[in-house]
PDB file of C-alpha atoms in Angstrom:
ATOM      1  CA  MET A1212       0.000   0.000   0.000  1.00  0.00           C
ATOM      2  CA  PRO A1213       1.473   3.432  -0.920  1.00  0.00           C
ATOM      3  CA  GLY A1214       2.607   5.574   2.013  1.00  0.00           C
ATOM      4  CA  SER A1215      -0.089   8.235   1.637  1.00  0.00           C
ATOM      5  CA  ASN A1216      -2.855   5.629   1.452  1.00  0.00           C
ATOM      6  CA  ARG A1217      -1.511   3.837   4.496  1.00  0.00           C
ATOM      7  CA  ARG A1218      -1.481   7.095   6.471  1.00  0.00           C
ATOM      8  CA  ASP A1219      -5.070   7.818   5.425  1.00  0.00           C
ATOM      9  CA  ALA A1220      -6.137   4.332   6.474  1.00  0.00           C
ATOM     10  CA  LEU A1221      -4.287   4.782   9.751  1.00  0.00           C
ATOM     11  CA  ARG A1222      -6.062   8.043  10.483  1.00  0.00           C
ATOM     12  CA  LEU A1223      -9.444   6.508   9.735  1.00  0.00           C
ATOM     13  CA  ALA A1224      -8.721   3.456  11.882  1.00  0.00           C
ATOM     14  CA  LEU A1225      -7.622   5.535  14.855  1.00  0.00           C
ATOM     15  CA  GLY A1226     -10.527   7.962  14.503  1.00  0.00           C
ATOM     16  CA  ALA A1227     -13.098   5.172  14.291  1.00  0.00           C
ATOM     17  CA  ALA A1228     -11.670   3.456  17.343  1.00  0.00           C
ATOM     18  CA  LEU A1229     -11.471   6.588  19.496  1.00  0.00           C
ATOM     19  CA  LEU A1230     -14.821   8.102  18.569  1.00  0.00           C
ATOM     20  CA  PRO A1231     -17.018   5.774  20.682  1.00  0.00           C
ATOM     21  CA  LEU A1232     -14.822   6.429  23.718  1.00  0.00           C
ATOM     22  CA  PHE A1233     -15.142  10.192  23.304  1.00  0.00           C
ATOM     23  CA  ALA A1234     -18.786  10.192  22.275  1.00  0.00           C
ATOM     24  CA  THR A1235     -20.094   8.213  25.238  1.00  0.00           C
ATOM     25  CA  ARG A1236     -18.836  10.698  27.826  1.00  0.00           C
ATOM     26  CA  PRO A1237     -21.331  13.554  27.274  1.00  0.00           C
ATOM     27  CA  ALA A1238     -24.203  11.062  27.573  1.00  0.00           C
ATOM     28  CA  LEU A1239     -23.358  10.270  31.207  1.00  0.00           C
ATOM     29  CA  ALA A1240     -25.236  13.231  32.637  1.00  0.00           C
ATOM     30  CA  SER A1241     -28.579  12.042  31.279  1.00  0.00           C
ATOM     31  CA  ALA A1242     -28.023   8.304  31.552  1.00  0.00           C
ATOM     32  CA  ASN A1243     -29.894   7.975  34.842  1.00  0.00           C
ATOM     33  CA  PRO A1244     -32.541  10.655  35.481  1.00  0.00           C
ATOM     34  CA  MET A1245     -33.599   8.955  38.753  1.00  0.00           C
ATOM     35  CA  VAL A1246     -30.358   9.763  40.605  1.00  0.00           C
ATOM     36  CA  ASP A1247     -31.043  11.429  43.972  1.00  0.00           C
ATOM     37  CA  GLN A1248     -30.626  15.168  44.300  1.00  0.00           C
ATOM     38  CA  ILE A1249     -27.428  16.287  45.974  1.00  0.00           C
ATOM     39  CA  ALA A1250     -27.427  18.123  49.318  1.00  0.00           C
ATOM     40  CA  PRO A1251     -24.137  20.052  49.635  1.00  0.00           C
ATOM     41  CA  PRO A1252     -23.238  21.143  53.178  1.00  0.00           C
ATOM     42  CA  PRO A1253     -23.169  24.873  53.971  1.00  0.00           C
ATOM     43  CA  GLY A1254     -19.888  26.743  53.885  1.00  0.00           C
ATOM     44  CA  GLN A1255     -16.676  25.989  52.069  1.00  0.00           C
ATOM     45  CA  MET A1256     -15.273  22.612  51.053  1.00  0.00           C
ATOM     46  CA  ILE A1257     -11.921  21.543  49.616  1.00  0.00           C
ATOM     47  CA  TYR A1258     -11.901  20.233  46.050  1.00  0.00           C
ATOM     48  CA  ARG A1259      -8.599  18.512  45.295  1.00  0.00           C
ATOM     49  CA  ARG A1260      -7.524  17.401  41.823  1.00  0.00           C
ATOM     50  CA  SER A1261      -4.334  15.403  41.321  1.00  0.00           C
ATOM     51  CA  ILE A1262      -2.945  14.436  37.912  1.00  0.00           C
ATOM     52  CA  GLU A1263      -0.226  11.892  37.100  1.00  0.00           C
ATOM     53  CA  ARG A1264       1.297  11.509  33.634  1.00  0.00           C
ATOM     54  CA  GLN A1265       3.896   8.960  32.645  1.00  0.00           C
ATOM     55  CA  LEU A1266       6.638  10.223  30.373  1.00  0.00           C
ATOM     56  CA  PRO A1267       8.448   8.164  27.728  1.00  0.00           C
ATOM     57  CA  GLY A1268      10.970   5.974  29.507  1.00  0.00           C
ATOM     58  CA  GLY A1269       9.023   5.709  32.756  1.00  0.00           C
ATOM     59  CA  PRO A1270       9.291   8.974  34.812  1.00  0.00           C
ATOM     60  CA  THR A1271       5.996  10.330  36.150  1.00  0.00           C
ATOM     61  CA  LEU A1272       4.853  13.925  36.554  1.00  0.00           C
ATOM     62  CA  ALA A1273       2.482  14.529  39.479  1.00  0.00           C
ATOM     63  CA  ILE A1274       0.584  17.745  40.219  1.00  0.00           C
ATOM     64  CA  SER A1275      -2.056  18.294  42.911  1.00  0.00           C
ATOM     65  CA  ARG A1276      -4.073  21.463  43.462  1.00  0.00           C
ATOM     66  CA  ASP A1277      -6.543  22.353  46.222  1.00  0.00           C
ATOM     67  CA  PHE A1278      -9.461  24.727  45.700  1.00  0.00           C
ATOM     68  CA  ALA A1279     -11.711  26.191  48.384  1.00  0.00           C
ATOM     69  CA  VAL A1280     -15.193  25.795  46.881  1.00  0.00           C
ATOM     70  CA  GLU A1281     -18.743  26.664  47.845  1.00  0.00           C
ATOM     71  CA  PHE A1282     -22.072  25.376  46.503  1.00  0.00           C
ATOM     72  CA  GLU A1283     -24.730  28.036  45.963  1.00  0.00           C
ATOM     73  CA  ARG A1284     -28.339  26.876  45.571  1.00  0.00           C
ATOM     74  CA  LEU A1285     -30.092  28.065  42.402  1.00  0.00           C
ATOM     75  CA  ASP A1286     -33.601  27.474  41.072  1.00  0.00           C
ATOM     76  CA  THR A1287     -32.340  24.888  38.599  1.00  0.00           C
ATOM     77  CA  GLY A1288     -29.397  23.391  40.480  1.00  0.00           C
ATOM     78  CA  PHE A1289     -26.175  24.692  41.996  1.00  0.00           C
ATOM     79  CA  ARG A1290     -23.419  27.164  41.216  1.00  0.00           C
ATOM     80  CA  VAL A1291     -19.955  26.084  42.376  1.00  0.00           C
ATOM     81  CA  THR A1292     -17.423  28.857  42.963  1.00  0.00           C
ATOM     82  CA  GLY A1293     -13.861  28.418  44.122  1.00  0.00           C
ATOM     83  CA  GLU A1294     -10.244  29.552  44.094  1.00  0.00           C
ATOM     84  CA  GLN A1295      -6.917  27.773  44.376  1.00  0.00           C
ATOM     85  CA  VAL A1296      -5.452  27.634  47.878  1.00  0.00           C
ATOM     86  CA  ALA A1297      -2.566  25.133  47.526  1.00  0.00           C
ATOM     87  CA  ALA A1298      -0.421  23.358  44.937  1.00  0.00           C
ATOM     88  CA  ARG A1299       1.963  20.409  45.156  1.00  0.00           C
ATOM     89  CA  VAL A1300       4.290  19.393  42.309  1.00  0.00           C
ATOM     90  CA  ASP A1301       6.406  16.224  42.226  1.00  0.00           C
ATOM     91  CA  TRP A1302       8.555  16.040  39.109  1.00  0.00           C
ATOM     92  CA  PRO A1303      11.879  14.301  38.352  1.00  0.00           C
ATOM     93  CA  ALA A1304      14.940  16.178  39.647  1.00  0.00           C
ATOM     94  CA  PRO A1305      16.139  17.346  36.182  1.00  0.00           C
ATOM     95  CA  LEU A1306      12.834  19.219  35.836  1.00  0.00           C
ATOM     96  CA  GLU A1307      12.946  20.883  39.259  1.00  0.00           C
ATOM     97  CA  HIS A1308      13.354  24.383  37.792  1.00  0.00           C
ATOM     98  CA  LEU A1309      10.115  23.873  35.852  1.00  0.00           C
ATOM     99  CA  ALA A1310       8.447  22.288  38.884  1.00  0.00           C
ATOM    100  CA  ALA A1311       9.205  25.418  40.915  1.00  0.00           C
ATOM    101  CA  LEU A1312       7.444  27.567  38.338  1.00  0.00           C
ATOM    102  CA  GLU A1313       4.470  25.188  38.305  1.00  0.00           C
ATOM    103  CA  ARG A1314       4.151  25.433  42.103  1.00  0.00           C
ATOM    104  CA  GLN A1315       3.871  29.207  41.794  1.00  0.00           C
ATOM    105  CA  ARG A1316       1.269  29.080  39.053  1.00  0.00           C
ATOM    106  CA  VAL A1317      -2.319  29.756  40.089  1.00  0.00           C
ATOM    107  CA  GLU A1318      -4.830  27.832  37.997  1.00  0.00           C
ATOM    108  CA  ASN A1319      -7.663  30.179  37.150  1.00  0.00           C
ATOM    109  CA  GLY A1320     -10.675  29.460  34.995  1.00  0.00           C
ATOM    110  CA  VAL A1321     -11.724  26.220  36.715  1.00  0.00           C
ATOM    111  CA  PHE A1322     -14.705  27.853  38.431  1.00  0.00           C
ATOM    112  CA  PRO A1323     -17.529  28.750  38.404  1.00  0.00           C
ATOM    113  CA  MET A1324     -19.358  25.602  37.335  1.00  0.00           C
ATOM    114  CA  LEU A1325     -23.092  25.029  37.087  1.00  0.00           C
ATOM    115  CA  LEU A1326     -24.562  21.726  38.253  1.00  0.00           C
ATOM    116  CA  ASP A1327     -28.064  20.414  37.786  1.00  0.00           C
ATOM    117  CA  GLU A1328     -30.247  19.112  40.635  1.00  0.00           C
ATOM    118  CA  VAL A1329     -28.520  15.721  40.705  1.00  0.00           C
ATOM    119  CA  GLY A1330     -25.027  17.232  40.664  1.00  0.00           C
ATOM    120  CA  HIS A1331     -23.983  16.754  37.041  1.00  0.00           C
ATOM    121  CA  ILE A1332     -21.980  19.467  35.300  1.00  0.00           C
ATOM    122  CA  VAL A1333     -24.103  21.413  32.818  1.00  0.00           C
ATOM    123  CA  GLU A1334     -21.801  24.383  32.277  1.00  0.00           C
ATOM    124  CA  GLY A1335     -18.166  25.054  33.035  1.00  0.00           C
ATOM    125  CA  PRO A1336     -14.798  25.604  31.352  1.00  0.00           C
ATOM    126  CA  GLU A1337     -13.831  21.928  31.752  1.00  0.00           C
ATOM    127  CA  ALA A1338     -17.174  20.283  31.097  1.00  0.00           C
ATOM    128  CA  ALA A1339     -16.813  17.793  28.260  1.00  0.00           C
ATOM    129  CA  SER A1340     -18.854  18.671  25.181  1.00  0.00           C
ATOM    130  CA  GLY A1341     -19.168  17.061  21.794  1.00  0.00           C
ATOM    131  CA  GLU A1342     -17.459  20.023  20.137  1.00  0.00           C
ATOM    132  CA  GLU A1343     -14.452  19.930  22.468  1.00  0.00           C
ATOM    133  CA  LEU A1344     -14.041  16.199  22.048  1.00  0.00           C
ATOM    134  CA  SER A1345     -14.260  16.513  18.273  1.00  0.00           C
ATOM    135  CA  ARG A1346     -11.481  19.097  18.353  1.00  0.00           C
ATOM    136  CA  ALA A1347      -9.329  16.763  20.460  1.00  0.00           C
ATOM    137  CA  LEU A1348      -9.813  13.977  17.932  1.00  0.00           C
ATOM    138  CA  ALA A1349      -9.054  16.375  15.070  1.00  0.00           C
ATOM    139  CA  ASP A1350      -5.793  17.336  16.804  1.00  0.00           C
ATOM    140  CA  VAL A1351      -4.783  13.676  16.963  1.00  0.00           C
ATOM    141  CA  ARG A1352      -5.485  13.230  13.254  1.00  0.00           C
ATOM    142  CA  ALA A1353      -3.493  16.359  12.430  1.00  0.00           C
ATOM    143  CA  MET A1354      -0.545  15.070  14.437  1.00  0.00           C
ATOM    144  CA  MET A1355      -0.609  11.820  12.515  1.00  0.00           C
ATOM    145  CA  ALA A1356      -0.859  13.564   9.160  1.00  0.00           C
ATOM    146  CA  GLY A1357       2.042  15.886   9.903  1.00  0.00           C
ATOM    147  CA  ALA A1358       4.609  13.258  10.900  1.00  0.00           C
ATOM    148  CA  GLY A1359       6.708  11.271   8.524  1.00  0.00           C
ATOM    149  CA  GLU A1360       7.470   7.877  10.073  1.00  0.00           C
ATOM    150  CA  GLU A1361       4.242   5.930  10.496  1.00  0.00           C
ATOM    151  CA  ALA A1362       5.076   3.694  13.463  1.00  0.00           C
ATOM    152  CA  SER A1363       6.348   6.499  15.690  1.00  0.00           C
ATOM    153  CA  THR A1364       3.438   8.690  14.552  1.00  0.00           C
ATOM    154  CA  LEU A1365       0.908   6.142  15.726  1.00  0.00           C
ATOM    155  CA  VAL A1366       2.621   5.608  19.070  1.00  0.00           C
ATOM    156  CA  GLU A1367       2.697   9.323  19.894  1.00  0.00           C
ATOM    157  CA  ALA A1368      -0.790   9.996  18.535  1.00  0.00           C
ATOM    158  CA  LEU A1369      -2.276   7.217  20.614  1.00  0.00           C
ATOM    159  CA  HIS A1370      -0.506   8.285  23.798  1.00  0.00           C
ATOM    160  CA  GLN A1371      -1.398  11.928  23.188  1.00  0.00           C
ATOM    161  CA  SER A1372      -5.059  11.010  22.723  1.00  0.00           C
ATOM    162  CA  GLY A1373      -4.995   9.289  26.109  1.00  0.00           C
ATOM    163  CA  THR A1374      -3.446  12.344  27.725  1.00  0.00           C
ATOM    164  CA  ARG A1375      -6.095  14.595  26.167  1.00  0.00           C
ATOM    165  CA  LEU A1376      -8.819  12.665  27.967  1.00  0.00           C
ATOM    166  CA  THR A1377      -7.539  14.152  31.241  1.00  0.00           C
ATOM    167  CA  THR A1378      -8.299  17.693  30.076  1.00  0.00           C
ATOM    168  CA  HIS A1379     -12.068  17.212  30.452  1.00  0.00           C
ATOM    169  CA  LEU A1380     -13.943  16.412  33.638  1.00  0.00           C
ATOM    170  CA  PRO A1381     -16.539  13.630  33.635  1.00  0.00           C
ATOM    171  CA  ARG A1382     -19.966  15.292  33.657  1.00  0.00           C
ATOM    172  CA  ASP A1383     -21.028  13.191  36.627  1.00  0.00           C
ATOM    173  CA  LEU A1384     -17.836  13.844  38.613  1.00  0.00           C
ATOM    174  CA  PHE A1385     -19.568  15.555  41.573  1.00  0.00           C
ATOM    175  CA  ALA A1386     -22.284  12.875  41.731  1.00  0.00           C
ATOM    176  CA  PRO A1387     -21.020   9.704  39.999  1.00  0.00           C
ATOM    177  CA  LEU A1388     -23.637   7.517  38.353  1.00  0.00           C
ATOM    178  CA  ALA A1389     -21.759   4.330  39.229  1.00  0.00           C
ATOM    179  CA  ASP A1390     -19.074   3.191  41.655  1.00  0.00           C
ATOM    180  CA  GLU A1391     -16.998   1.816  38.802  1.00  0.00           C
ATOM    181  CA  ARG A1392     -17.004   1.801  35.005  1.00  0.00           C
ATOM    182  CA  SER A1393     -14.476   1.019  32.323  1.00  0.00           C
ATOM    183  CA  ALA A1394     -14.045   1.182  28.557  1.00  0.00           C
ATOM    184  CA  ARG A1395     -11.545  -0.317  26.159  1.00  0.00           C
ATOM    185  CA  GLU A1396     -11.064   0.552  22.503  1.00  0.00           C
ATOM    186  CA  GLU A1397      -8.730  -1.241  20.106  1.00  0.00           C
ATOM    187  CA  VAL A1398      -7.006   0.258  17.082  1.00  0.00           C
ATOM    188  CA  ILE A1399      -6.269  -2.250  14.300  1.00  0.00           C
ATOM    189  CA  LEU A1400      -3.643  -1.027  11.863  1.00  0.00           C
ATOM    190  CA  PRO A1401      -3.729  -1.791   8.132  1.00  0.00           C
ATOM    191  CA  TRP A1402      -0.653  -4.053   8.424  1.00  0.00           C
ATOM    192  CA  GLY A1403      -1.999  -6.028  11.389  1.00  0.00           C
ATOM    193  CA  ASP A1404      -0.503  -4.382  14.479  1.00  0.00           C
ATOM    194  CA  ALA A1405      -2.869  -3.276  17.247  1.00  0.00           C
ATOM    195  CA  GLY A1406      -3.055  -0.465  19.762  1.00  0.00           C
ATOM    196  CA  GLU A1407      -5.428   0.094  22.663  1.00  0.00           C
ATOM    197  CA  ILE A1408      -6.845   2.755  24.948  1.00  0.00           C
ATOM    198  CA  GLU A1409      -8.318   1.611  28.253  1.00  0.00           C
ATOM    199  CA  THR A1410     -10.073   3.837  30.802  1.00  0.00           C
ATOM    200  CA  ARG A1411     -11.250   2.925  34.295  1.00  0.00           C
ATOM    201  CA  PHE A1412     -13.256   5.219  36.579  1.00  0.00           C
ATOM    202  CA  THR A1413     -13.964   4.456  40.248  1.00  0.00           C
ATOM    203  CA  ALA A1414     -15.750   6.643  42.786  1.00  0.00           C
ATOM    204  CA  LEU A1415     -17.160   6.879  46.299  1.00  0.00           C
ATOM    205  CA  ARG A1416     -20.096   9.096  47.316  1.00  0.00           C
ATOM    206  CA  ASP A1417     -20.811  10.631  50.708  1.00  0.00           C
ATOM    207  CA  PRO A1418     -24.122   9.145  51.942  1.00  0.00           C
ATOM    208  CA  ALA A1419     -25.257  12.396  53.583  1.00  0.00           C
ATOM    209  CA  SER A1420     -24.587  14.927  50.811  1.00  0.00           C
ATOM    210  CA  ARG A1421     -24.662  12.367  47.945  1.00  0.00           C
ATOM    211  CA  LEU A1422     -21.631  14.202  46.558  1.00  0.00           C
ATOM    212  CA  MET A1423     -18.465  12.516  45.364  1.00  0.00           C
ATOM    213  CA  SER A1424     -16.022  12.064  48.243  1.00  0.00           C
ATOM    214  CA  SER A1425     -13.267  10.565  46.086  1.00  0.00           C
ATOM    215  CA  ALA A1426     -12.903   9.441  42.481  1.00  0.00           C
ATOM    216  CA  ARG A1427     -10.132   8.202  40.228  1.00  0.00           C
ATOM    217  CA  ARG A1428      -9.750   7.836  36.464  1.00  0.00           C
ATOM    218  CA  GLU A1429      -6.912   5.773  34.996  1.00  0.00           C
ATOM    219  CA  ILE A1430      -6.043   5.874  31.310  1.00  0.00           C
ATOM    220  CA  THR A1431      -3.706   3.330  29.746  1.00  0.00           C
ATOM    221  CA  THR A1432      -2.508   3.450  26.147  1.00  0.00           C
ATOM    222  CA  ARG A1433      -0.699   0.486  24.614  1.00  0.00           C
ATOM    223  CA  ILE A1434       0.989  -0.364  21.336  1.00  0.00           C
ATOM    224  CA  GLY A1435       2.974  -3.591  21.468  1.00  0.00           C
ATOM    225  CA  ASN A1436       5.390  -3.296  24.392  1.00  0.00           C
ATOM    226  CA  ASP A1437       4.979   0.482  24.587  1.00  0.00           C
ATOM    227  CA  GLU A1438       2.598   1.294  27.447  1.00  0.00           C
ATOM    228  CA  ARG A1439       1.921   4.608  29.203  1.00  0.00           C
ATOM    229  CA  ARG A1440      -0.438   5.512  32.007  1.00  0.00           C
ATOM    230  CA  SER A1441      -2.167   8.706  33.064  1.00  0.00           C
ATOM    231  CA  GLY A1442      -4.171   9.060  36.255  1.00  0.00           C
ATOM    232  CA  GLU A1443      -6.456  11.587  37.891  1.00  0.00           C
ATOM    233  CA  GLN A1444      -7.619  11.647  41.499  1.00  0.00           C
ATOM    234  CA  TRP A1445     -10.380  13.893  42.851  1.00  0.00           C
ATOM    235  CA  GLU A1446     -11.387  14.496  46.447  1.00  0.00           C
ATOM    236  CA  LEU A1447     -14.125  16.633  47.962  1.00  0.00           C
ATOM    237  CA  PHE A1448     -14.313  17.167  51.707  1.00  0.00           C
ATOM    238  CA  CYS A1449     -15.240  19.730  54.358  1.00  0.00           C
ATOM    239  CA  ILE A1450     -12.593  22.383  54.849  1.00  0.00           C
ATOM    240  CA  ASP A1451     -11.951  21.393  58.480  1.00  0.00           C
ATOM    241  CA  GLN A1452     -10.772  17.989  57.219  1.00  0.00           C
ATOM    242  CA  ALA A1453      -8.049  19.501  54.995  1.00  0.00           C
ATOM    243  CA  THR A1454      -4.538  18.212  55.552  1.00  0.00           C
ATOM    244  CA  ALA A1455      -1.244  19.548  54.355  1.00  0.00           C
TER     245      ALA A1455
END
């Protein structure tokens, strides 16, 4: 098969395999209309988001940020406001100068978010939407089209697509629809090799508020012996329970 045709087939194969994984995420918010309404406690809470990303060769980047948040009752749901109050960065020693800058950075634009009655995100800068997910998939295709060597192109495109999944919050993050769910999508290449993206989401809910108390999403991308992992951890707790 000529090189250009093989690249086109590769792009189509990767796009077809990734699309169901992306497309199912926005449907989560409406998958179970009978979920109980949330009952956030008064006053501030701590929302903690931690992200881990494995670099080529094995090193892992870890960043954790705390936000003081408050849930405001509206006629149609809740408005969540918040601001960053702490940051922790754990990067390999050769990157310490960059880690120091990251510790000083204040992440703005996360809040406010709007939640519906059952606690699912309906509006916010990180809420996953079909348009945003389509752009992420288009970026992966563009990366593949712009590189020359096909094997390395696929490896990086697949791993980058896994990383991009961490840029959008699950719509049901604050009130998970299930304690655990997973998805696996396989990419079959025109010459027979295979790649894979696997996601696993687990969560616990507070029985009193019915809000998420902790949740974790793990993303694994594989091609042959090349495997990389990305992870996200979320916690939500009363501010008097915060620890350093």
